[in-house]
XYZ file of C-alpha atoms in Angstrom:
691
model
C 19.528 -15.592 21.330
C 21.581 -13.748 23.924
C 20.402 -13.108 27.475
C 19.924 -9.410 26.674
C 17.799 -10.190 23.595
C 15.687 -12.625 25.595
C 15.169 -10.074 28.350
C 14.295 -7.400 25.794
C 11.724 -9.664 24.147
C 10.105 -10.481 27.492
C 9.998 -6.824 28.542
C 8.469 -5.871 25.179
C 5.831 -8.544 25.541
C 4.864 -7.472 29.050
C 4.753 -3.770 28.165
C 2.418 -4.376 25.248
C 0.167 -6.900 26.998
C -0.073 -5.450 30.493
C 0.452 -1.708 29.979
C -0.452 -0.486 26.499
C -3.444 -2.699 25.729
C -5.229 -2.356 29.109
C -4.563 1.378 29.308
C -5.891 2.046 25.817
C -8.919 -0.187 26.420
C -9.844 1.775 29.549
C -9.157 5.283 28.296
C -10.170 5.381 24.618
C -13.785 6.450 24.282
C -16.259 4.268 22.440
C -18.741 5.358 19.777
C -20.705 8.329 21.010
C -24.403 8.805 20.493
C -25.059 10.086 17.016
C -26.728 13.505 17.027
C -28.166 14.796 13.734
C -27.022 18.210 12.641
C -30.485 19.675 13.137
C -30.444 18.677 16.821
C -27.354 20.485 17.959
C -27.414 22.035 21.377
C -28.833 25.561 21.678
C -25.551 26.726 23.128
C -23.545 25.420 20.138
C -26.003 26.922 17.650
C -25.985 30.339 19.290
C -22.219 30.352 19.531
C -21.919 29.375 15.871
C -24.312 32.127 14.729
C -22.394 34.718 16.704
C -19.113 33.715 15.111
C -20.655 33.587 11.613
C -21.690 37.221 11.860
C -18.130 38.204 12.646
C -16.510 36.084 9.939
C -14.733 37.746 7.054
C -14.318 36.221 3.574
C -11.052 34.366 3.269
C -10.537 34.171 7.011
C -10.709 30.364 7.118
C -7.168 29.919 5.817
C -5.221 32.295 8.009
C -2.461 34.601 6.854
C -0.027 32.413 8.758
C -0.998 29.274 6.833
C -1.077 31.148 3.530
C 2.436 32.435 4.163
C 3.720 28.984 5.111
C 2.262 27.368 1.987
C 3.517 30.016 -0.434
C 7.046 30.088 0.965
C 9.961 28.946 -1.182
C 11.720 27.173 1.671
C 11.116 23.570 2.660
C 12.952 20.923 4.642
C 14.153 19.527 1.308
C 15.479 22.885 0.131
C 17.454 23.403 3.348
C 19.036 19.960 3.002
C 19.832 20.742 -0.632
C 21.969 23.621 0.634
C 23.460 21.607 3.492
C 23.114 17.798 3.106
C 24.728 17.274 6.515
C 21.841 18.993 8.321
C 19.421 16.771 10.220
C 15.859 17.065 8.821
C 14.601 17.521 12.382
C 16.789 20.605 12.737
C 15.582 21.911 9.374
C 11.963 21.484 10.469
C 12.639 23.262 13.749
C 14.307 26.128 11.917
C 11.368 26.582 9.540
C 8.340 25.672 11.637
C 9.456 25.386 15.241
C 7.741 28.618 16.201
C 4.386 27.335 14.940
C 4.320 24.114 16.934
C 1.781 25.216 19.551
C -0.842 26.522 17.147
C -3.704 28.897 17.832
C -6.045 27.906 20.640
C -9.313 28.755 18.874
C -8.355 27.643 15.359
C -9.825 24.142 15.652
C -13.281 25.235 16.821
C -13.326 28.136 14.379
C -12.602 25.898 11.399
C -15.130 23.267 12.420
C -17.914 25.833 12.832
C -17.457 27.093 9.274
C -17.028 23.754 7.477
C -20.292 24.207 5.573
C -19.834 27.870 4.641
C -16.805 27.818 2.352
C -16.895 30.808 -0.002
C -15.335 31.318 -3.462
C -12.755 33.501 -1.732
C -11.834 30.571 0.520
C -11.384 28.313 -2.506
C -9.204 30.889 -4.241
C -7.023 31.095 -1.157
C -6.737 27.306 -1.100
C -5.767 27.345 -4.774
C -2.962 29.795 -3.999
C -1.637 27.446 -1.308
C -0.608 24.748 -3.769
C 1.897 24.277 -6.583
C -0.381 22.694 -9.169
C 1.740 23.223 -12.260
C -0.375 23.076 -15.447
C -3.281 21.402 -13.636
C -6.501 22.944 -12.331
C -8.038 21.360 -9.216
C -11.804 20.876 -9.196
C -14.125 22.644 -6.770
C -14.609 19.453 -4.735
C -10.843 18.948 -4.586
C -10.292 22.509 -3.361
C -12.957 22.166 -0.666
C -11.228 19.071 0.695
C -7.800 20.688 0.421
C -9.122 23.828 2.121
C -10.288 21.812 5.133
C -6.920 20.071 5.342
C -5.076 23.405 5.325
C -7.206 24.749 8.159
C -5.683 22.167 10.504
C -2.255 23.796 10.153
C -3.361 26.664 12.359
C -3.822 24.168 15.149
C -0.579 22.253 14.503
C 1.870 22.495 11.627
C 3.634 19.309 12.701
C 0.496 17.286 11.946
C 1.006 17.624 8.206
C 4.339 15.705 8.220
C 5.424 17.514 5.040
C 6.659 21.031 4.382
C 3.484 23.122 3.738
C 4.628 24.381 0.285
C 4.664 20.736 -0.848
C 1.175 19.794 0.381
C -0.465 20.776 -2.903
C 1.229 19.308 -5.958
C 0.656 17.300 -9.139
C 1.878 14.159 -10.819
C 1.061 11.133 -12.931
C 0.244 7.520 -12.138
C 1.674 5.055 -14.686
C 0.647 1.939 -12.737
C -1.765 0.659 -10.107
C -1.678 -2.759 -8.470
C -4.711 -4.458 -6.932
C -3.660 -7.891 -5.794
C -1.989 -9.846 -3.020
C 1.291 -8.871 -1.337
C 3.686 -10.783 -3.655
C 2.551 -8.802 -6.715
C 3.227 -5.506 -4.951
C 6.601 -6.771 -3.778
C 7.437 -7.788 -7.348
C 7.049 -4.212 -8.554
C 8.983 -2.814 -5.599
C 11.811 -5.266 -6.230
C 11.979 -4.224 -9.882
C 12.209 -0.556 -8.937
C 14.976 -1.365 -6.465
C 17.163 -3.215 -8.964
C 16.698 -0.369 -11.459
C 17.815 2.267 -8.911
C 20.720 4.476 -9.971
C 21.573 6.371 -6.760
C 19.330 5.788 -3.767
C 16.352 4.001 -2.274
C 14.209 5.161 0.667
C 11.889 2.402 1.874
C 9.454 2.908 4.756
C 7.005 0.399 6.170
C 4.921 0.088 9.292
C 6.153 -3.427 10.032
C 8.984 -5.512 8.607
C 8.932 -9.231 9.215
C 11.192 -11.943 7.844
C 8.938 -13.467 5.189
C 8.495 -14.208 1.514
C 7.530 -10.546 1.119
C 10.787 -9.369 2.691
C 12.783 -11.814 0.591
C 11.641 -10.024 -2.579
C 13.295 -6.901 -1.149
C 16.467 -8.562 0.151
C 16.953 -10.420 -3.142
C 16.592 -7.112 -4.982
C 19.118 -5.469 -2.663
C 21.688 -8.127 -3.527
C 20.986 -7.747 -7.239
C 21.172 -3.950 -6.973
C 24.544 -4.207 -5.265
C 25.794 -6.473 -8.036
C 24.638 -4.096 -10.765
C 26.038 -1.050 -8.977
C 29.367 -2.834 -8.654
C 29.444 -3.455 -12.385
C 28.892 0.275 -12.935
C 31.514 1.190 -10.368
C 28.946 3.040 -8.216
C 27.526 2.880 -4.704
C 23.860 3.044 -3.712
C 22.519 4.732 -0.577
C 19.691 2.660 0.921
C 17.587 3.945 3.840
C 15.138 1.543 5.483
C 12.682 2.700 8.142
C 10.203 0.510 9.997
C 8.322 0.292 13.279
C 9.124 -2.735 15.407
C 8.192 -1.680 18.934
C 11.162 -1.734 21.303
C 11.879 -0.490 24.856
C 14.744 1.519 23.341
C 12.174 3.853 21.819
C 11.239 5.082 25.284
C 14.549 6.954 25.195
C 14.906 7.520 21.450
C 11.890 7.437 19.118
C 14.175 7.274 16.103
C 16.913 4.808 16.883
C 19.398 3.383 14.422
C 19.312 -0.400 14.273
C 22.782 -1.967 14.489
C 23.709 -4.628 11.959
C 23.791 -7.327 14.624
C 20.128 -6.664 15.368
C 18.787 -6.496 11.815
C 20.641 -9.672 10.864
C 18.522 -11.540 13.430
C 15.901 -14.118 12.540
C 12.945 -11.762 12.851
C 14.235 -9.189 10.320
C 16.965 -10.990 8.319
C 18.374 -8.157 6.224
C 21.528 -8.812 4.175
C 24.898 -8.503 5.863
C 27.239 -5.759 4.684
C 29.473 -8.279 2.909
C 26.465 -9.518 0.910
C 25.728 -6.028 -0.445
C 29.213 -4.474 -0.731
C 28.047 -1.678 -3.040
C 25.147 -0.487 -0.878
C 25.402 1.854 2.100
C 22.519 0.557 4.213
C 21.133 2.471 7.175
C 18.188 1.084 9.175
C 15.969 3.023 11.566
C 13.284 1.792 13.977
C 10.746 4.579 14.599
C 7.911 4.503 17.122
C 6.482 7.168 19.415
C 5.480 5.445 22.681
C 2.977 4.424 23.660
C 0.640 4.233 20.677
C 2.370 6.442 18.106
C 2.730 3.929 15.293
C 4.749 4.815 12.204
C 2.052 3.608 9.826
C 3.499 4.686 6.480
C 4.108 2.286 3.607
C 5.996 3.886 0.737
C 9.206 3.856 -1.269
C 11.044 6.622 -3.132
C 13.681 5.656 -5.700
C 16.199 8.173 -7.066
C 13.720 10.959 -6.221
C 12.030 10.081 -9.524
C 9.709 7.204 -8.695
C 7.480 6.676 -5.684
C 5.142 3.900 -4.653
C 2.479 4.205 -1.996
C 0.916 0.944 -0.868
C -1.412 -0.523 1.734
C 0.649 -3.529 2.832
C 3.434 -4.015 5.333
C 6.514 -6.061 4.482
C 5.100 -9.295 5.851
C 3.110 -12.241 4.508
C -0.672 -12.207 4.610
C -3.548 -13.271 2.402
C -5.206 -9.858 2.147
C -6.076 -8.039 -1.007
C -3.778 -4.993 -1.065
C -3.307 -1.955 -3.285
C -0.423 0.127 -4.590
C 0.014 3.226 -6.734
C 3.154 4.182 -8.652
C 3.634 7.957 -8.823
C 5.939 10.222 -10.811
C 6.347 13.956 -11.253
C 6.423 16.797 -8.685
C 4.440 14.787 -6.117
C 7.546 12.632 -5.641
C 9.221 15.679 -4.073
C 6.411 15.770 -1.509
C 6.917 12.114 -0.626
C 10.671 12.682 -0.506
C 10.185 15.618 1.874
C 7.931 13.511 4.090
C 10.588 10.793 4.122
C 13.197 13.298 5.319
C 10.922 14.551 8.098
C 10.068 11.008 9.189
C 13.764 10.094 9.323
C 14.401 13.163 11.503
C 18.092 12.467 12.082
C 21.170 13.237 10.064
C 21.691 11.063 6.987
C 24.986 9.193 7.006
C 25.926 9.140 4.190
C 23.780 11.972 2.764
C 21.220 11.217 0.078
C 22.755 11.635 -3.409
C 19.590 13.225 -4.845
C 19.427 16.012 -2.257
C 19.821 18.605 -5.018
C 17.907 16.817 -7.805
C 14.189 17.516 -7.299
C 11.686 15.371 -9.149
C 10.026 18.465 -10.584
C 13.104 18.835 -12.816
C 13.403 15.168 -13.721
C 10.538 14.637 -16.150
C 8.195 11.646 -16.262
C 10.506 8.696 -16.838
C 7.923 5.964 -17.420
C 5.984 8.028 -19.943
C 9.193 8.957 -21.746
C 9.615 5.267 -22.538
C 7.992 4.808 -25.943
C 7.073 1.260 -25.022
C 4.643 2.354 -22.315
C 1.691 3.040 -24.601
C 2.549 -0.094 -26.571
C 1.363 -2.098 -23.577
C -2.128 -1.737 -25.087
C -3.350 -3.214 -28.361
C -5.744 -1.443 -30.731
C -8.727 -2.609 -28.683
C -7.341 -1.216 -25.433
C -6.434 -4.598 -23.958
C -3.018 -5.647 -22.669
C -1.214 -7.047 -25.712
C -1.746 -10.768 -26.029
C -4.629 -10.726 -23.553
C -8.304 -9.857 -23.545
C -9.147 -7.584 -20.596
C -9.726 -4.006 -21.800
C -7.958 -1.521 -19.523
C -7.498 1.557 -21.699
C -10.025 4.112 -20.369
C -10.945 5.257 -23.879
C -11.856 1.694 -24.902
C -13.601 0.485 -21.766
C -17.351 -0.081 -21.881
C -19.526 2.133 -19.719
C -20.529 0.471 -16.476
C -22.803 1.478 -13.633
C -20.960 2.781 -10.589
C -20.829 0.196 -7.823
C -23.575 -1.929 -9.407
C -24.394 -5.146 -7.611
C -26.228 -8.202 -8.891
C -27.299 -10.720 -6.212
C -26.038 -14.219 -6.932
C -25.350 -17.452 -5.115
C -22.678 -17.199 -2.425
C -20.572 -19.888 -4.108
C -20.747 -18.126 -7.472
C -18.972 -14.771 -7.120
C -18.176 -14.740 -10.838
C -20.545 -13.984 -13.683
C -20.354 -15.205 -17.280
C -22.519 -13.466 -19.843
C -24.360 -15.884 -22.121
C -22.940 -14.262 -25.237
C -19.380 -14.353 -23.934
C -18.495 -18.003 -24.522
C -19.762 -20.814 -26.686
C -17.225 -23.607 -26.580
C -15.000 -24.329 -23.641
C -11.241 -24.354 -24.156
C -8.045 -23.431 -22.372
C -8.162 -19.817 -23.532
C -11.788 -19.005 -22.742
C -12.690 -21.543 -20.071
C -15.813 -23.695 -20.015
C -18.953 -22.821 -21.904
C -21.765 -21.008 -20.157
C -23.830 -24.178 -19.874
C -20.911 -26.132 -18.489
C -20.081 -23.454 -15.921
C -23.655 -23.469 -14.674
C -24.245 -27.221 -14.568
C -20.780 -28.111 -13.311
C -19.299 -25.107 -11.487
C -15.597 -25.297 -10.861
C -14.873 -26.994 -7.583
C -18.234 -28.761 -7.298
C -16.953 -32.234 -8.080
C -18.288 -34.891 -5.766
C -15.628 -37.413 -6.663
C -14.008 -38.766 -3.521
C -11.154 -40.110 -5.611
C -10.493 -36.634 -7.045
C -10.363 -35.228 -3.530
C -7.931 -37.901 -2.388
C -5.759 -37.315 -5.443
C -5.754 -33.592 -4.743
C -4.717 -34.088 -1.116
C -2.036 -36.562 -2.126
C -0.708 -34.164 -4.764
C -0.497 -31.167 -2.419
C 1.236 -33.295 0.209
C 3.810 -34.396 -2.359
C 4.266 -30.867 -3.641
C 4.383 -29.521 -0.106
C 7.680 -31.291 0.488
C 9.207 -29.270 -2.331
C 7.286 -26.054 -1.776
C 9.594 -23.148 -1.112
C 7.073 -20.394 -1.726
C 4.648 -20.401 1.193
C 6.012 -18.323 4.035
C 9.711 -17.928 4.741
C 11.120 -20.938 6.567
C 14.845 -20.410 6.227
C 15.320 -18.873 9.649
C 12.608 -20.139 12.023
C 11.931 -18.700 15.429
C 11.849 -20.648 18.656
C 8.735 -20.622 20.812
C 9.747 -17.714 23.058
C 11.004 -15.737 20.076
C 7.768 -16.410 18.227
C 5.675 -15.205 21.166
C 7.662 -11.988 21.434
C 7.519 -11.435 17.670
C 3.773 -12.006 17.559
C 3.165 -9.630 20.480
C 5.313 -6.990 18.805
C 3.460 -7.432 15.508
C 0.028 -7.089 17.130
C 1.061 -4.010 19.100
C 2.618 -2.320 16.084
C 0.186 -3.186 13.293
C -2.991 -3.844 15.254
C -3.409 -6.942 13.088
C -3.960 -10.179 14.961
C -4.826 -12.093 11.802
C -1.343 -12.548 10.331
C 1.228 -13.167 13.012
C 2.076 -16.862 13.120
C 5.406 -18.143 11.885
C 5.625 -21.631 10.414
C 8.385 -23.948 11.519
C 9.920 -26.598 9.277
C 8.866 -29.336 11.655
C 5.232 -28.264 11.531
C 3.901 -29.417 8.179
C 0.803 -27.549 7.136
C -2.246 -29.632 6.332
C -3.966 -28.556 3.135
C -7.060 -26.439 3.581
C -9.997 -27.933 1.704
C -12.830 -25.833 0.320
C -16.285 -26.962 1.282
C -17.314 -27.782 -2.255
C -14.220 -28.388 -4.269
C -11.225 -30.478 -5.108
C -7.603 -29.587 -4.780
C -5.463 -28.949 -7.803
C -4.545 -31.951 -9.878
C -1.386 -30.265 -11.109
C 1.651 -29.000 -9.270
C 0.635 -26.204 -6.952
C 3.987 -24.490 -7.256
C 3.488 -23.390 -10.807
C 4.639 -24.948 -14.071
C 3.315 -28.160 -15.586
C 5.777 -30.702 -17.019
C 6.026 -29.002 -20.411
C 6.691 -25.604 -18.882
C 9.116 -27.093 -16.384
C 11.091 -28.613 -19.237
C 11.057 -25.258 -21.001
C 12.365 -23.479 -17.920
C 14.983 -26.100 -17.085
C 17.044 -25.539 -20.206
C 19.266 -23.001 -18.480
C 18.843 -19.233 -18.214
C 16.119 -18.084 -20.563
C 16.874 -14.845 -22.399
C 13.622 -13.016 -23.079
C 13.722 -10.957 -26.280
C 12.371 -7.425 -26.107
C 9.833 -8.237 -28.805
C 8.240 -10.746 -26.483
C 8.090 -8.187 -23.688
C 6.351 -5.696 -25.961
C 4.074 -8.261 -27.601
C 3.595 -11.051 -25.068
C 1.599 -14.168 -25.791
C 0.433 -16.237 -22.872
C -0.377 -19.213 -25.069
C 2.787 -19.433 -27.151
C 5.682 -17.946 -25.178
C 5.594 -18.274 -21.403
C 7.429 -15.601 -19.454
C 8.864 -17.190 -16.292
C 7.159 -15.907 -13.153
C 9.193 -13.596 -10.929
C 9.488 -15.362 -7.550
C 11.853 -15.249 -4.591
C 13.385 -18.574 -5.623
C 13.648 -17.695 -9.308
C 13.908 -13.895 -9.726
C 13.256 -12.369 -13.154
C 13.620 -8.594 -13.266
C 12.319 -6.408 -16.081
C 13.559 -3.216 -17.690
C 10.358 -1.219 -17.371
C 6.706 -1.284 -16.385
C 5.720 -2.740 -19.758
C 7.876 -5.785 -19.103
C 6.494 -6.197 -15.591
C 2.894 -6.037 -16.807
C 3.577 -8.648 -19.475
C 5.200 -11.028 -17.004
C 2.517 -10.752 -14.318
C -0.340 -11.022 -16.806
C 1.210 -14.176 -18.225
C 1.373 -15.600 -14.700
C -2.398 -15.263 -14.213
C -3.163 -16.647 -17.665
C -4.036 -20.344 -18.064
C -1.208 -22.752 -18.650
C -1.799 -26.085 -20.350
C -4.775 -27.813 -18.781
C -5.839 -24.833 -16.645
C -8.934 -22.694 -16.659
C -8.708 -18.977 -16.001
C -9.969 -19.339 -12.449
C -7.433 -22.090 -11.728
C -4.614 -19.877 -13.025
C -5.748 -16.919 -10.925
C -6.220 -19.105 -7.836
C -2.726 -20.539 -8.220
C -1.278 -17.041 -8.458
C -3.218 -15.498 -5.572
C -2.483 -18.367 -3.182
C 1.230 -18.350 -4.000
C 2.441 -17.611 -0.461
C -0.188 -18.269 2.178
C -2.488 -20.978 0.781
C -0.628 -22.892 -1.956
C -2.747 -25.575 -3.562
C -6.064 -24.133 -2.434
C -8.552 -24.395 -5.279
C -11.246 -21.802 -5.785
C -14.833 -22.711 -6.573
C -15.879 -19.685 -8.612
C -17.250 -20.224 -12.113
C -14.892 -19.283 -14.885
C -14.979 -15.719 -16.153
C -15.419 -14.373 -19.630
C -12.171 -13.574 -21.506
C -12.713 -9.817 -21.313
C -13.075 -10.095 -17.539
C -9.755 -11.818 -16.890
C -7.908 -10.711 -13.777
C -5.373 -7.894 -14.197
C -3.247 -7.544 -11.026
C -1.181 -4.824 -12.719
C -3.282 -2.009 -14.159
C -1.146 0.165 -16.461
C -2.422 3.642 -17.246
C -1.846 5.167 -20.691
C 0.238 8.305 -21.027
C -1.734 11.173 -19.507
C -1.309 14.758 -18.378
C -0.410 15.494 -14.726
C -3.325 15.870 -12.338
C -3.627 17.623 -8.936
C -2.534 15.634 -5.881
C -2.683 16.754 -2.254
C -0.287 15.309 0.297
C -2.326 14.814 3.478
C -0.775 12.988 6.415
C -0.964 12.641 10.163
C 1.997 12.295 12.465
C 2.403 9.408 14.942
C 0.775 10.316 18.250
C 1.796 8.407 21.348
C -0.700 9.363 24.054
C -3.776 7.094 24.313
C -6.367 9.841 23.750
C -8.135 11.633 20.901
C -6.249 14.929 21.025
C -4.639 14.270 17.643
C -7.780 13.548 15.593
C -7.815 17.054 14.076
C -5.236 16.571 11.329
C -5.072 16.923 7.519
C -5.716 13.257 6.776
C -8.805 12.941 8.953
C -10.246 16.247 7.782
C -9.991 15.253 4.134
C -12.015 12.104 4.802
C -14.701 14.058 6.637
C -14.682 16.842 4.053
C -15.165 14.349 1.223
C -18.324 13.033 2.874
C -19.617 16.528 3.647
C -19.072 17.842 0.133
C -19.913 14.786 -1.982
C -22.650 15.402 -4.552
C -23.263 11.894 -5.938
C -21.644 8.967 -4.188
C -18.837 7.880 -1.879
C -16.962 4.585 -1.971
C -15.069 3.420 1.133
C -13.026 0.240 1.270
C -11.416 -0.693 4.575
C -10.909 -3.808 6.684
C -12.385 -1.995 9.691
C -14.602 1.044 10.066
C -14.592 2.277 13.649
C -13.348 5.889 13.613
C -15.653 7.850 15.911
C -15.857 11.084 13.847
C -16.403 9.201 10.571
C -19.618 7.306 11.317
C -21.802 10.417 11.913
C -20.564 11.951 8.646
C -21.469 8.758 6.770
C -24.973 8.910 8.220
C -25.294 12.623 7.412
C -24.224 11.978 3.810
C -26.813 9.224 3.448
C -29.499 11.525 4.848
C -28.569 14.093 2.181
C -29.259 11.497 -0.506
C -25.627 10.559 -1.187
C -25.028 6.904 -2.047
C -22.335 5.682 0.346
C -20.851 2.255 -0.384
C -18.748 0.730 2.402
C -16.773 -2.406 1.587
C -15.552 -3.576 4.983
C -14.624 -6.900 6.583
C -17.029 -7.534 9.437
C -15.279 -9.707 11.986
C -11.800 -8.923 10.697
C -9.266 -8.513 13.475
C -11.942 -8.376 16.179
C -9.388 -9.263 18.847
C -7.905 -5.786 18.414
C -10.498 -3.611 16.671
C -14.230 -3.101 17.032
C -16.585 -2.238 14.212
């Protein structure tokens, strides 16, 4: 580490610890007293009534906003005409005159939130390009409230207004840990034909990042075989003093080759033109996006950063016209001139079809019962059994699973233990001291060979680690997942309170599978991809040490589902536990009772071929000042509008729930008789956030 890098790390640490954190702690207001709607001040009520009498139908969405949304010109369309133009210049040309907004627009919109008329909804409908789809009334009410924020500030939307209302399809969802999301992203990268735009809040050298860097090397190899070059744009937010002078600064190769980021060198990816940008708006304007756009045909939007953690995360894969909206947002976020230009600048997704659904193998993912072929969990919506929304059955804290009495009779590898066995001897409740010792001994032996948990190839020294951790906390606000592991610091196994550690290798295959995989490179026939069998033909798991890329989503689903299926000697819960703890807690054994076959875990949730549906692109731009002046934006208003206009129930899942405007709306919804379910993590990240 050079003297300059050391000085930069120290300065970064001090700025975050002694300037940003104290200032924000002293200036950001805490939760205000909650005032019911029927107890508003007399002054506010009188003012509201006066304005209501003057209001005209359709006046909520102003002529200015209507004109902006129905225009044919966007940042993307200007760059299609001139790829050398900087997106920031294109934005200024189109919307620079609307930056200040109208002074009274915010108060006006808020006063009329509950009086949306059919004329207002029609005007909102006209402000979107919905294709063959028809948005619902609830959708239009939420979209209407998002559009009203544009009068106050067009820049808040972070996408060209004509692209805010769109449509698309969703071939795949992922609900799992970070490695499963990275597996899908890596597959999309290696299948890229022209370009990749990847944006993340925080990039950290890790197992997660290695999925991407491995895919970049493989993509370069494939492009070389085709005689082509790929344009790869990577944007992240790693707070730096340089951003005081330039919010969007290009990261030189020398910097991104460092231990903390560890991207491939140019000679390792000779057929990729890589450009890296570090974007942050000081002091607190975090670039919080997590998305990827490939060839302007495929887009993924996910919850996780590119770093290792043990959180449950989510991802959606999108195709169709909505990809153009994400592409436009990516251009605006990049802001500067693209060098080289993006190859797909004149190839909008709206003209490209729905690639995944055009693959005839997509619907063949499902068998006649609606389950993934070769497996038992029913995922096809037309075959799924009706279930109560958000139903909850109280059960013992150490028994999060539930096995129906009629589900299993005899225990075996495929179905797990019988109901009686799972009740009398729950998994992980062994009291055998010898079993515990054997488990510890096994994980210690396997730990010497373990190359999966966290990335240890380029470890940081103490001062580097401190600076990296401070930067991570300041950028992500997450104090839970910041520690790097050094080779010299062997991790002790974490023991569950009532359970034993795995008796088999924690890194995956048993001896029989290992022998199967060690016979050289295994060629997987397409028939096995289309009709996988977890019990007869094992698809090798796609890992950073042993990559296995697939041709399409069907292949990916088959491979991941095989990975969470029991191998010889495993129960379903043991297989799932092994898979989920792949990176952060290898060898940790769960103590949940085994599940019924039809309730097996499905990290990848494929969706059958369906018609496009309406999608609204609602964002908020990074805001640097430590105050609440930016809270009126499309993203926030959609959340609040959903609670105001809900007619049955609302489901919220978030690690923290501390947004000041949100809590009163939750209470108001409950008082209206709406069932509001909040799945939050009390105590999560309390060093940075407050519930």
